[in-house]
Short mmCIF file of N, CA and C in Angstrom, two decimals:
data_model
loop_
_atom_site.label_atom_id
_atom_site.label_comp_id
_atom_site.label_asym_id
_atom_site.label_seq_id
_atom_site.Cartn_x
_atom_site.Cartn_y
_atom_site.Cartn_z
N UNK A 26 0.37 -1.14 -0.22
CA UNK A 26 -0.60 -0.44 -0.12
C UNK A 26 0.63 0.71 0.06
N UNK A 27 2.41 1.40 0.80
CA UNK A 27 2.62 2.67 0.60
C UNK A 27 3.25 2.66 -1.08
N UNK A 28 3.52 1.25 -1.08
CA UNK A 28 4.04 1.53 -2.84
C UNK A 28 3.01 2.15 -3.50
N UNK A 29 1.77 2.93 -2.96
CA UNK A 29 0.58 3.30 -4.27
C UNK A 29 1.06 4.26 -3.49
N UNK A 30 1.05 4.66 -2.48
CA UNK A 30 0.50 5.98 -1.86
C UNK A 30 2.63 6.82 -2.36
N UNK A 31 3.75 5.94 -2.33
CA UNK A 31 4.41 6.96 -3.08
C UNK A 31 4.42 6.65 -3.96
N UNK A 32 3.98 5.65 -4.97
CA UNK A 32 3.90 6.63 -6.27
C UNK A 32 2.79 7.55 -6.78
N UNK A 33 2.32 8.65 -5.64
CA UNK A 33 0.56 9.21 -6.14
C UNK A 33 1.41 10.42 -5.47
N UNK A 34 1.74 10.03 -4.74
CA UNK A 34 3.21 11.16 -4.43
C UNK A 34 4.49 12.29 -5.01
N UNK A 35 4.71 10.66 -5.68
CA UNK A 35 5.90 11.63 -6.61
C UNK A 35 5.33 12.55 -7.86
N UNK A 36 3.87 11.45 -8.11
CA UNK A 36 3.17 11.29 -9.47
C UNK A 36 2.36 13.10 -8.86
N UNK A 37 2.45 13.23 -7.82
CA UNK A 37 1.77 14.91 -7.37
C UNK A 37 3.07 15.79 -7.59
N UNK A 38 4.39 16.03 -6.91
CA UNK A 38 5.08 16.43 -6.86
C UNK A 38 5.70 16.61 -8.28
N UNK A 39 5.75 15.80 -9.62
CA UNK A 39 5.84 15.83 -10.79
C UNK A 39 5.15 17.10 -11.36
N UNK A 40 3.68 16.63 -10.95
CA UNK A 40 2.78 17.31 -12.33
C UNK A 40 3.19 19.13 -11.02
N UNK A 41 2.89 18.95 -9.29
CA UNK A 41 3.32 20.67 -9.38
C UNK A 41 4.21 20.99 -10.12
N UNK A 42 5.32 20.17 -9.90
CA UNK A 42 6.72 21.01 -10.38
C UNK A 42 6.71 21.85 -11.42
N UNK A 43 5.89 20.75 -12.87
CA UNK A 43 6.48 21.66 -13.52
C UNK A 43 5.06 21.60 -14.56
N UNK A 44 4.47 21.71 -13.38
CA UNK A 44 3.22 22.43 -13.58
C UNK A 44 2.09 21.47 -14.61
N UNK A 45 2.03 20.73 -14.48
CA UNK A 45 1.01 19.39 -16.11
C UNK A 45 0.23 19.18 -15.01
N UNK A 46 -1.30 19.88 -15.08
CA UNK A 46 -2.83 19.47 -14.11
C UNK A 46 -3.92 18.63 -14.87
N UNK A 47 -4.03 18.01 -14.06
CA UNK A 47 -5.53 17.91 -14.96
C UNK A 47 -6.76 18.70 -15.96
N UNK A 48 -7.21 18.23 -16.60
CA UNK A 48 -8.05 18.77 -17.36
C UNK A 48 -9.71 19.35 -16.36
N UNK A 49 -10.16 20.73 -16.25
CA UNK A 49 -11.60 20.78 -15.94
C UNK A 49 -11.94 19.85 -17.41
N UNK A 50 -13.03 19.37 -17.10
CA UNK A 50 -13.20 17.94 -18.17
C UNK A 50 -15.56 18.25 -17.14
N UNK A 51 -15.92 19.28 -18.49
CA UNK A 51 -17.52 19.29 -18.36
C UNK A 51 -17.78 18.70 -19.43
N UNK A 52 -17.29 17.74 -20.60
CA UNK A 52 -17.97 17.41 -21.75
C UNK A 52 -18.90 16.27 -21.16
N UNK A 53 -19.35 15.60 -22.64
CA UNK A 53 -20.90 15.42 -22.47
C UNK A 53 -21.39 15.60 -20.70
N UNK A 54 -21.91 16.64 -20.32
CA UNK A 54 -22.64 16.13 -19.52
C UNK A 54 -24.32 17.21 -19.76
N UNK A 55 -24.68 17.36 -21.22
CA UNK A 55 -25.37 18.02 -21.53
C UNK A 55 -25.39 19.49 -21.38
N UNK A 56 -24.59 19.89 -21.98
CA UNK A 56 -24.15 21.07 -20.23
C UNK A 56 -25.66 22.79 -21.69
N UNK A 57 -26.45 22.80 -21.30
CA UNK A 57 -26.61 24.31 -22.26
C UNK A 57 -25.84 26.00 -21.64
N UNK A 58 -25.93 26.05 -20.55
CA UNK A 58 -25.91 27.79 -20.21
C UNK A 58 -24.82 26.75 -19.53
N UNK A 59 -23.54 28.10 -19.92
CA UNK A 59 -22.64 28.04 -19.04
C UNK A 59 -22.58 28.63 -17.49
N UNK A 60 -23.61 29.46 -17.09
CA UNK A 60 -23.90 30.01 -15.39
C UNK A 60 -24.31 28.28 -14.88
N UNK A 61 -24.13 27.48 -15.65
CA UNK A 61 -24.94 25.70 -14.71
C UNK A 61 -22.74 24.93 -14.83
N UNK A 62 -21.98 25.38 -14.09
CA UNK A 62 -20.87 24.73 -14.65
C UNK A 62 -19.82 25.05 -13.17
N UNK A 63 -20.05 26.23 -12.28
CA UNK A 63 -19.18 26.31 -11.36
C UNK A 63 -20.46 25.26 -10.39
N UNK A 64 -21.92 24.60 -10.30
CA UNK A 64 -22.94 23.82 -9.08
C UNK A 64 -22.46 22.43 -10.11
N UNK A 65 -21.46 22.79 -11.46
CA UNK A 65 -21.78 21.09 -11.81
C UNK A 65 -20.64 21.61 -11.83
N UNK A 66 -20.43 19.31 -10.93
CA UNK A 66 -18.42 18.71 -10.80
C UNK A 66 -18.44 17.74 -11.98
N UNK A 67 -17.21 18.39 -12.32
CA UNK A 67 -15.55 18.31 -13.14
C UNK A 67 -16.26 16.46 -13.81
N UNK A 68 -15.91 16.40 -14.58
CA UNK A 68 -15.50 14.86 -14.95
C UNK A 68 -14.09 14.46 -14.43
N UNK A 69 -13.82 13.27 -13.80
CA UNK A 69 -12.89 12.93 -13.04
C UNK A 69 -12.11 11.96 -14.52
N UNK A 70 -11.03 12.05 -14.55
CA UNK A 70 -9.97 11.18 -15.34
C UNK A 70 -9.61 9.96 -14.10
N UNK A 71 -9.68 8.74 -14.78
CA UNK A 71 -9.54 7.42 -14.11
C UNK A 71 -8.35 7.27 -14.44
N UNK A 72 -6.87 7.55 -13.01
CA UNK A 72 -5.53 7.20 -13.05
C UNK A 72 -5.50 7.26 -11.91
N UNK A 73 -3.86 6.92 -11.23
CA UNK A 73 -3.65 6.26 -10.18
C UNK A 73 -3.58 8.39 -9.30
N UNK A 74 -3.35 9.41 -9.40
CA UNK A 74 -3.52 11.40 -9.49
C UNK A 74 -4.86 11.32 -9.81
N UNK A 75 -6.38 10.92 -9.52
CA UNK A 75 -7.44 11.54 -10.61
C UNK A 75 -8.81 12.31 -9.54
N UNK A 76 -7.54 13.53 -8.32
CA UNK A 76 -8.16 13.90 -7.72
C UNK A 76 -7.87 15.65 -8.34
N UNK A 77 -8.42 16.36 -8.87
CA UNK A 77 -8.84 17.71 -9.48
C UNK A 77 -8.27 18.30 -8.64
N UNK A 78 -7.59 19.69 -8.64
CA UNK A 78 -7.24 20.26 -7.31
C UNK A 78 -7.16 21.41 -7.09
N UNK A 79 -7.58 21.71 -5.67
CA UNK A 79 -7.98 23.64 -5.63
C UNK A 79 -7.24 23.77 -5.12
N UNK A 80 -7.26 25.55 -5.09
CA UNK A 80 -5.70 26.08 -4.31
C UNK A 80 -6.18 26.68 -3.05
N UNK A 81 -6.28 27.47 -2.35
CA UNK A 81 -6.66 27.78 -0.82
C UNK A 81 -7.13 28.42 -1.36
N UNK A 82 -7.69 29.19 -2.18
CA UNK A 82 -9.52 29.82 -2.85
C UNK A 82 -10.69 29.24 -3.35
N UNK A 83 -10.31 27.78 -3.41
CA UNK A 83 -11.35 27.15 -4.09
C UNK A 83 -11.08 27.03 -4.95
N UNK A 84 -10.76 27.71 -6.14
CA UNK A 84 -10.43 27.34 -7.06
C UNK A 84 -9.50 26.30 -8.15
N UNK A 85 -10.20 25.40 -9.12
CA UNK A 85 -9.51 24.75 -9.52
C UNK A 85 -7.70 24.20 -10.22
N UNK A 86 -7.20 23.90 -9.85
CA UNK A 86 -6.18 24.14 -10.15
C UNK A 86 -5.62 23.34 -11.92
N UNK A 87 -5.96 23.66 -13.36
CA UNK A 87 -5.70 23.75 -13.80
C UNK A 87 -5.85 24.50 -15.30
N UNK A 88 -5.35 24.41 -16.53
CA UNK A 88 -4.79 25.28 -17.41
C UNK A 88 -5.50 24.78 -18.84
N UNK A 89 -6.37 23.48 -18.48
CA UNK A 89 -7.40 23.40 -19.99
C UNK A 89 -8.16 22.90 -19.24
N UNK A 90 -9.73 23.14 -19.97
CA UNK A 90 -11.04 23.17 -19.89
C UNK A 90 -11.94 22.66 -20.94
N UNK A 91 -11.88 21.61 -20.77
CA UNK A 91 -12.81 20.66 -21.85
C UNK A 91 -14.26 20.87 -21.51
N UNK A 92 -14.91 21.86 -22.56
CA UNK A 92 -16.57 21.79 -22.69
C UNK A 92 -17.79 20.97 -23.66
N UNK A 93 -16.78 20.21 -24.72
CA UNK A 93 -17.29 20.40 -25.87
C UNK A 93 -17.82 18.17 -25.39
N UNK A 94 -18.37 18.10 -26.68
CA UNK A 94 -20.05 17.79 -26.83
C UNK A 94 -21.08 18.13 -25.82
N UNK A 95 -21.11 18.60 -25.77
CA UNK A 95 -22.03 19.57 -24.75
C UNK A 95 -23.11 19.91 -25.29
N UNK A 96 -24.12 21.41 -24.88
CA UNK A 96 -25.71 21.92 -25.78
C UNK A 96 -25.53 23.61 -25.76
N UNK A 97 -24.47 23.60 -25.85
CA UNK A 97 -23.93 25.18 -25.30
C UNK A 97 -23.61 26.02 -26.64
N UNK A 98 -24.97 27.37 -26.86
CA UNK A 98 -25.34 28.22 -27.76
C UNK A 98 -24.15 28.94 -27.80
N UNK A 99 -24.36 29.87 -26.24
CA UNK A 99 -24.06 31.30 -25.76
C UNK A 99 -22.64 31.34 -24.35
N UNK A 100 -21.80 31.43 -25.83
CA UNK A 100 -20.05 31.77 -24.85
C UNK A 100 -19.96 33.00 -24.31
N UNK A 101 -20.44 34.25 -24.76
CA UNK A 101 -20.48 35.92 -24.05
C UNK A 101 -20.00 36.01 -22.87
N UNK A 102 -19.98 34.86 -21.55
CA UNK A 102 -19.92 35.16 -20.47
C UNK A 102 -19.24 34.33 -20.47
N UNK A 103 -17.99 32.94 -21.13
CA UNK A 103 -17.05 32.80 -20.77
C UNK A 103 -16.20 33.33 -20.16
N UNK A 104 -16.11 34.45 -20.27
CA UNK A 104 -14.15 34.67 -19.44
C UNK A 104 -14.89 34.56 -17.92
N UNK A 105 -15.49 35.41 -17.57
CA UNK A 105 -16.01 35.62 -15.86
C UNK A 105 -16.46 33.85 -15.41
N UNK A 106 -16.96 33.08 -16.07
CA UNK A 106 -16.56 31.58 -16.13
C UNK A 106 -15.54 30.82 -15.35
N UNK A 107 -14.54 31.37 -16.10
CA UNK A 107 -13.25 30.81 -16.17
C UNK A 107 -13.04 31.89 -15.00
N UNK A 108 -13.20 32.12 -14.57
CA UNK A 108 -12.55 33.41 -13.76
C UNK A 108 -13.23 32.34 -11.98
N UNK A 109 -14.37 32.33 -12.76
CA UNK A 109 -15.05 31.82 -11.38
C UNK A 109 -14.36 30.43 -11.49
N UNK A 110 -14.27 29.45 -12.16
CA UNK A 110 -14.09 28.03 -11.95
C UNK A 110 -12.16 28.32 -11.15
N UNK A 111 -11.44 29.29 -12.34
CA UNK A 111 -9.76 29.27 -12.56
C UNK A 111 -9.41 30.10 -11.73
N UNK A 112 -10.01 31.59 -10.77
CA UNK A 112 -9.71 32.22 -10.39
C UNK A 112 -8.80 33.13 -11.03
N UNK A 113 -8.54 32.88 -12.35
CA UNK A 113 -7.65 33.59 -12.82
C UNK A 113 -7.51 33.30 -14.39
N UNK A 114 -7.95 34.12 -15.41
CA UNK A 114 -8.27 34.00 -17.33
C UNK A 114 -7.03 33.95 -17.52
N UNK A 115 -5.78 34.35 -16.92
CA UNK A 115 -4.90 34.10 -17.46
C UNK A 115 -4.15 32.92 -17.44
N UNK A 116 -4.74 31.46 -16.59
CA UNK A 116 -4.77 30.30 -16.24
C UNK A 116 -4.61 29.70 -17.22
N UNK A 117 -6.00 29.77 -18.49
CA UNK A 117 -6.28 29.13 -19.10
C UNK A 117 -4.88 29.06 -20.25
N UNK A 118 -4.89 27.93 -20.76
CA UNK A 118 -3.73 28.01 -22.04
C UNK A 118 -5.23 26.95 -22.75
N UNK A 119 -5.90 25.95 -23.00
CA UNK A 119 -6.18 25.19 -23.37
C UNK A 119 -7.56 24.63 -23.15
N UNK A 120 -8.55 25.36 -24.32
CA UNK A 120 -10.15 25.55 -25.07
C UNK A 120 -10.79 23.97 -25.51
N UNK A 121 -11.49 23.54 -24.84
CA UNK A 121 -12.15 23.08 -26.12
C UNK A 121 -14.20 22.98 -26.16
N UNK A 122 -14.62 23.84 -26.88
CA UNK A 122 -15.70 23.57 -27.02
C UNK A 122 -16.46 23.72 -28.61
N UNK A 123 -15.47 22.00 -28.51
CA UNK A 123 -15.72 21.37 -29.54
C UNK A 123 -17.70 20.21 -29.90
N UNK A 124 -18.13 20.82 -30.95
CA UNK A 124 -19.09 19.87 -30.50
C UNK A 124 -20.35 20.57 -29.52
N UNK A 125 -20.81 21.41 -29.93
CA UNK A 125 -21.51 22.41 -29.42
C UNK A 125 -22.34 22.99 -30.47
N UNK A 126 -23.13 24.54 -29.54
CA UNK A 126 -24.27 24.76 -31.17
C UNK A 126 -23.38 26.46 -31.17
N UNK A 127 -22.74 26.53 -31.24
CA UNK A 127 -21.12 27.99 -31.01
C UNK A 127 -21.70 28.62 -31.94
N UNK A 128 -22.34 29.76 -32.54
CA UNK A 128 -22.52 30.27 -33.94
C UNK A 128 -21.60 31.51 -33.99
N UNK A 129 -21.10 32.81 -32.22
CA UNK A 129 -20.16 33.35 -32.64
C UNK A 129 -19.01 32.79 -31.03
N UNK A 130 -18.22 33.87 -31.79
CA UNK A 130 -17.06 33.94 -30.71
C UNK A 130 -17.02 35.59 -30.59
N UNK A 131 -17.19 35.71 -29.19
CA UNK A 131 -17.89 37.17 -28.08
C UNK A 131 -16.77 37.79 -28.35
N UNK A 132 -16.32 39.41 -28.21
CA UNK A 132 -15.51 39.92 -27.59
C UNK A 132 -14.51 40.21 -27.03
N UNK A 133 -15.53 39.24 -26.14
CA UNK A 133 -14.79 38.56 -24.20
C UNK A 133 -13.71 38.24 -24.52
N UNK A 134 -13.63 37.34 -25.90
CA UNK A 134 -12.68 36.08 -24.98
C UNK A 134 -11.17 37.13 -25.50
N UNK A 135 -11.11 38.27 -26.05
CA UNK A 135 -9.74 38.50 -25.97
C UNK A 135 -9.10 39.14 -24.81
N UNK A 136 -9.18 38.58 -23.04
CA UNK A 136 -8.98 38.14 -22.07
C UNK A 136 -8.74 37.53 -21.31
N UNK A 137 -9.33 36.46 -22.54
CA UNK A 137 -8.50 34.15 -22.43
C UNK A 137 -6.67 34.89 -22.97
N UNK A 138 -6.21 35.88 -22.50
CA UNK A 138 -5.12 35.96 -23.18
C UNK A 138 -3.93 34.88 -23.51
N UNK A 139 -3.62 34.11 -22.83
CA UNK A 139 -2.58 32.91 -22.37
C UNK A 139 -3.66 31.18 -23.78
N UNK A 140 -4.22 31.83 -23.60
CA UNK A 140 -4.77 30.80 -24.92
C UNK A 140 -4.57 30.59 -25.79
N UNK A 141 -3.94 29.24 -26.20
CA UNK A 141 -2.94 28.46 -27.27
C UNK A 141 -3.44 27.80 -28.05
N UNK A 142 -4.51 26.72 -27.32
CA UNK A 142 -5.66 26.13 -28.08
C UNK A 142 -6.54 26.50 -27.67
N UNK A 143 -7.55 25.96 -29.00
CA UNK A 143 -8.91 26.37 -29.06
C UNK A 143 -9.45 25.06 -30.08
N UNK A 144 -9.80 24.29 -29.66
CA UNK A 144 -11.32 23.80 -30.63
C UNK A 144 -12.74 23.90 -30.76
N UNK A 145 -12.45 24.42 -31.99
CA UNK A 145 -14.39 24.40 -32.07
C UNK A 145 -14.75 23.98 -33.10
N UNK A 146 -14.09 23.47 -33.48
CA UNK A 146 -15.07 22.07 -34.54
C UNK A 146 -16.49 21.19 -33.85
N UNK A 147 -17.12 21.58 -35.75
CA UNK A 147 -18.67 20.54 -35.16
C UNK A 147 -19.49 21.56 -34.32
N UNK A 148 -18.99 23.29 -34.30
CA UNK A 148 -20.35 24.32 -33.84
C UNK A 148 -21.14 24.67 -35.57
N UNK A 149 -21.08 25.83 -35.41
CA UNK A 149 -22.30 26.71 -36.35
C UNK A 149 -21.59 28.39 -36.87
N UNK A 150 -20.49 28.55 -36.54
CA UNK A 150 -19.43 29.08 -37.07
C UNK A 150 -19.42 29.53 -38.47
N UNK A 151 -20.47 30.80 -38.58
CA UNK A 151 -20.72 30.66 -40.56
C UNK A 151 -19.97 31.31 -41.03
N UNK A 152 -19.25 33.14 -40.23
CA UNK A 152 -18.59 33.36 -40.95
C UNK A 152 -17.34 34.03 -40.71
N UNK A 153 -16.52 34.06 -41.79
CA UNK A 153 -14.72 35.03 -41.48
C UNK A 153 -14.57 36.06 -40.54
N UNK A 154 -15.62 37.07 -39.92
CA UNK A 154 -15.52 38.11 -39.20
C UNK A 154 -15.71 36.96 -37.64
N UNK A 155 -16.30 36.33 -37.70
CA UNK A 155 -16.18 35.92 -36.12
C UNK A 155 -14.77 35.59 -35.95
N UNK A 156 -14.14 34.78 -36.87
CA UNK A 156 -12.58 34.36 -36.76
C UNK A 156 -11.94 35.37 -36.59
N UNK A 157 -12.31 36.07 -37.07
CA UNK A 157 -10.85 37.10 -37.03
C UNK A 157 -11.06 37.32 -35.62
N UNK A 158 -11.92 37.27 -34.96
CA UNK A 158 -11.92 38.01 -33.49
C UNK A 158 -10.70 37.45 -32.47
N UNK A 159 -10.07 36.71 -32.84
CA UNK A 159 -9.31 35.65 -32.11
C UNK A 159 -8.44 35.73 -32.93
N UNK A 160 -8.22 36.86 -33.41
CA UNK A 160 -6.24 37.56 -33.67
C UNK A 160 -5.85 38.05 -32.34
N UNK A 161 -7.13 38.28 -31.22
CA UNK A 161 -6.19 39.55 -30.79
C UNK A 161 -5.56 38.09 -29.13
N UNK A 162 -5.81 37.07 -29.82
CA UNK A 162 -4.96 36.24 -29.24
C UNK A 162 -3.74 36.11 -29.23
N UNK A 163 -2.81 36.48 -28.09
CA UNK A 163 -1.13 37.22 -28.89
C UNK A 163 -0.63 35.69 -28.77
N UNK A 164 -1.15 34.21 -28.20
CA UNK A 164 -0.37 33.38 -27.61
C UNK A 164 -1.43 31.36 -28.82
N UNK A 165 -2.20 31.96 -29.33
CA UNK A 165 -2.71 31.19 -30.37
C UNK A 165 -1.76 30.93 -31.34
N UNK A 166 -1.56 29.17 -31.19
CA UNK A 166 -1.14 28.56 -31.80
C UNK A 166 -1.67 27.17 -33.08
N UNK A 167 -3.58 26.90 -32.44
CA UNK A 167 -4.00 25.93 -32.23
C UNK A 167 -5.50 25.88 -32.50
N UNK A 168 -5.83 26.42 -33.53
CA UNK A 168 -7.72 26.73 -34.11
C UNK A 168 -7.98 25.22 -34.21
N UNK A 169 -9.13 24.72 -34.57
CA UNK A 169 -10.43 23.66 -34.98
C UNK A 169 -11.33 24.36 -35.72
N UNK A 170 -11.52 23.78 -36.50
CA UNK A 170 -12.96 24.42 -37.42
C UNK A 170 -13.19 23.60 -38.18
N UNK A 171 -13.34 23.14 -38.42
CA UNK A 171 -14.24 22.09 -39.17
C UNK A 171 -15.21 21.72 -38.98
N UNK A 172 -16.49 20.75 -39.88
CA UNK A 172 -17.75 20.91 -39.00
C UNK A 172 -18.50 22.48 -39.05
N UNK A 173 -18.44 23.66 -38.90
CA UNK A 173 -18.51 24.82 -38.90
C UNK A 173 -19.06 25.08 -40.60
N UNK A 174 -19.62 25.48 -40.37
CA UNK A 174 -20.30 26.46 -41.78
C UNK A 174 -19.39 27.42 -42.75
N UNK A 175 -18.85 27.47 -42.14
CA UNK A 175 -17.78 27.98 -41.99
C UNK A 175 -16.74 27.38 -43.30
N UNK A 176 -17.00 26.95 -43.28
CA UNK A 176 -15.62 25.55 -43.80
C UNK A 176 -16.39 25.41 -45.80
N UNK A 177 -17.12 26.14 -45.84
CA UNK A 177 -17.04 26.96 -46.97
C UNK A 177 -16.85 27.82 -47.78
N UNK A 178 -16.15 28.47 -46.70
CA UNK A 178 -14.93 29.64 -47.15
C UNK A 178 -13.77 28.75 -46.66
N UNK A 179 -12.83 29.71 -47.45
CA UNK A 179 -11.55 28.33 -47.34
C UNK A 179 -10.03 28.76 -46.04
N UNK A 180 -10.23 28.30 -45.11
CA UNK A 180 -9.80 29.49 -43.59
C UNK A 180 -8.52 28.88 -43.54
N UNK A 181 -7.33 29.62 -43.47
CA UNK A 181 -5.94 29.02 -43.05
C UNK A 181 -5.98 30.28 -41.67
N UNK A 182 -5.29 29.28 -40.82
CA UNK A 182 -4.24 30.02 -39.63
C UNK A 182 -3.23 29.20 -39.68
N UNK A 183 -2.14 30.17 -39.65
CA UNK A 183 -0.74 29.81 -39.53
C UNK A 183 -0.38 29.88 -38.32
N UNK A 184 1.10 30.18 -38.49
CA UNK A 184 2.00 31.25 -36.93
C UNK A 184 3.02 30.98 -37.99
N UNK A 185 2.83 32.88 -37.55
CA UNK A 185 4.18 33.39 -38.69
C UNK A 185 4.91 33.44 -37.58
N UNK A 186 7.45 33.27 -38.09
CA UNK A 186 7.93 33.51 -37.18
C UNK A 186 8.07 34.53 -36.60
N UNK A 187 6.76 35.18 -35.71
CA UNK A 187 7.14 36.14 -34.61
C UNK A 187 5.83 35.03 -33.71
N UNK A 188 5.66 34.86 -33.78
CA UNK A 188 4.83 33.61 -33.28
C UNK A 188 3.13 34.16 -32.79
N UNK A 189 2.79 34.76 -33.92
CA UNK A 189 1.53 35.67 -33.84
C UNK A 189 0.29 35.07 -34.90
N UNK A 190 -0.33 34.89 -34.35
CA UNK A 190 -1.97 33.46 -34.47
C UNK A 190 -1.59 35.07 -36.11
N UNK A 191 -2.12 34.61 -37.95
CA UNK A 191 -2.62 34.74 -38.89
C UNK A 191 -3.02 34.05 -39.47
N UNK A 192 -4.16 35.04 -39.79
CA UNK A 192 -5.79 34.24 -40.90
C UNK A 192 -5.90 34.92 -40.85
N UNK A 193 -5.77 33.79 -42.51
CA UNK A 193 -6.19 33.59 -43.97
C UNK A 193 -7.04 33.85 -44.35
N UNK A 194 -8.21 34.22 -45.49
CA UNK A 194 -9.56 33.66 -46.37
C UNK A 194 -8.73 33.38 -48.08
N UNK A 195 -8.86 31.72 -48.13
CA UNK A 195 -9.46 31.24 -48.90
C UNK A 195 -9.60 31.71 -50.33
N UNK A 196 -10.11 31.95 -50.95
CA UNK A 196 -11.59 31.55 -51.54
C UNK A 196 -12.12 30.35 -52.23
N UNK A 197 -12.97 29.82 -52.47
CA UNK A 197 -13.20 28.80 -52.63
C UNK A 197 -13.44 29.07 -54.50
N UNK A 198 -13.47 27.76 -54.90
CA UNK A 198 -13.32 28.19 -56.82
C UNK A 198 -13.71 26.94 -57.20
#
């Protein structure tokens, strides 16, 4: 039994030392409104160290928020919800919003400055004007949009040599 406890302790020390934390997983919970998140318990990933930790203020310690495969339509309050869950919007680096019913990207996304990865495939994003709002995220390096009506336009996201996201549209021929 002490061997298992030692292994747990080793994993905890490594994750805290290198900033590796479990994702805050609210996927497949049939969530319709972001306001339901703080009262809803996140799903746990089965592993030896499966407990998602909280800080002294009761905020989750994680850099990843998974909201995929729900019924979410409005994400305008996402920065507020991220603050309620994590205590600081700058803690969030990976956001999975895939397979929801999201038609637009709010301007409030600009406050999530440390986001590196956003999965938005399988939603209802229809125009390039929505995607262009993500240019305000200086650390963004990965964005998925397949399975959205915007697929009719050829949108290309790449990272320039200065690590700045560049979004362009290639007309469909």
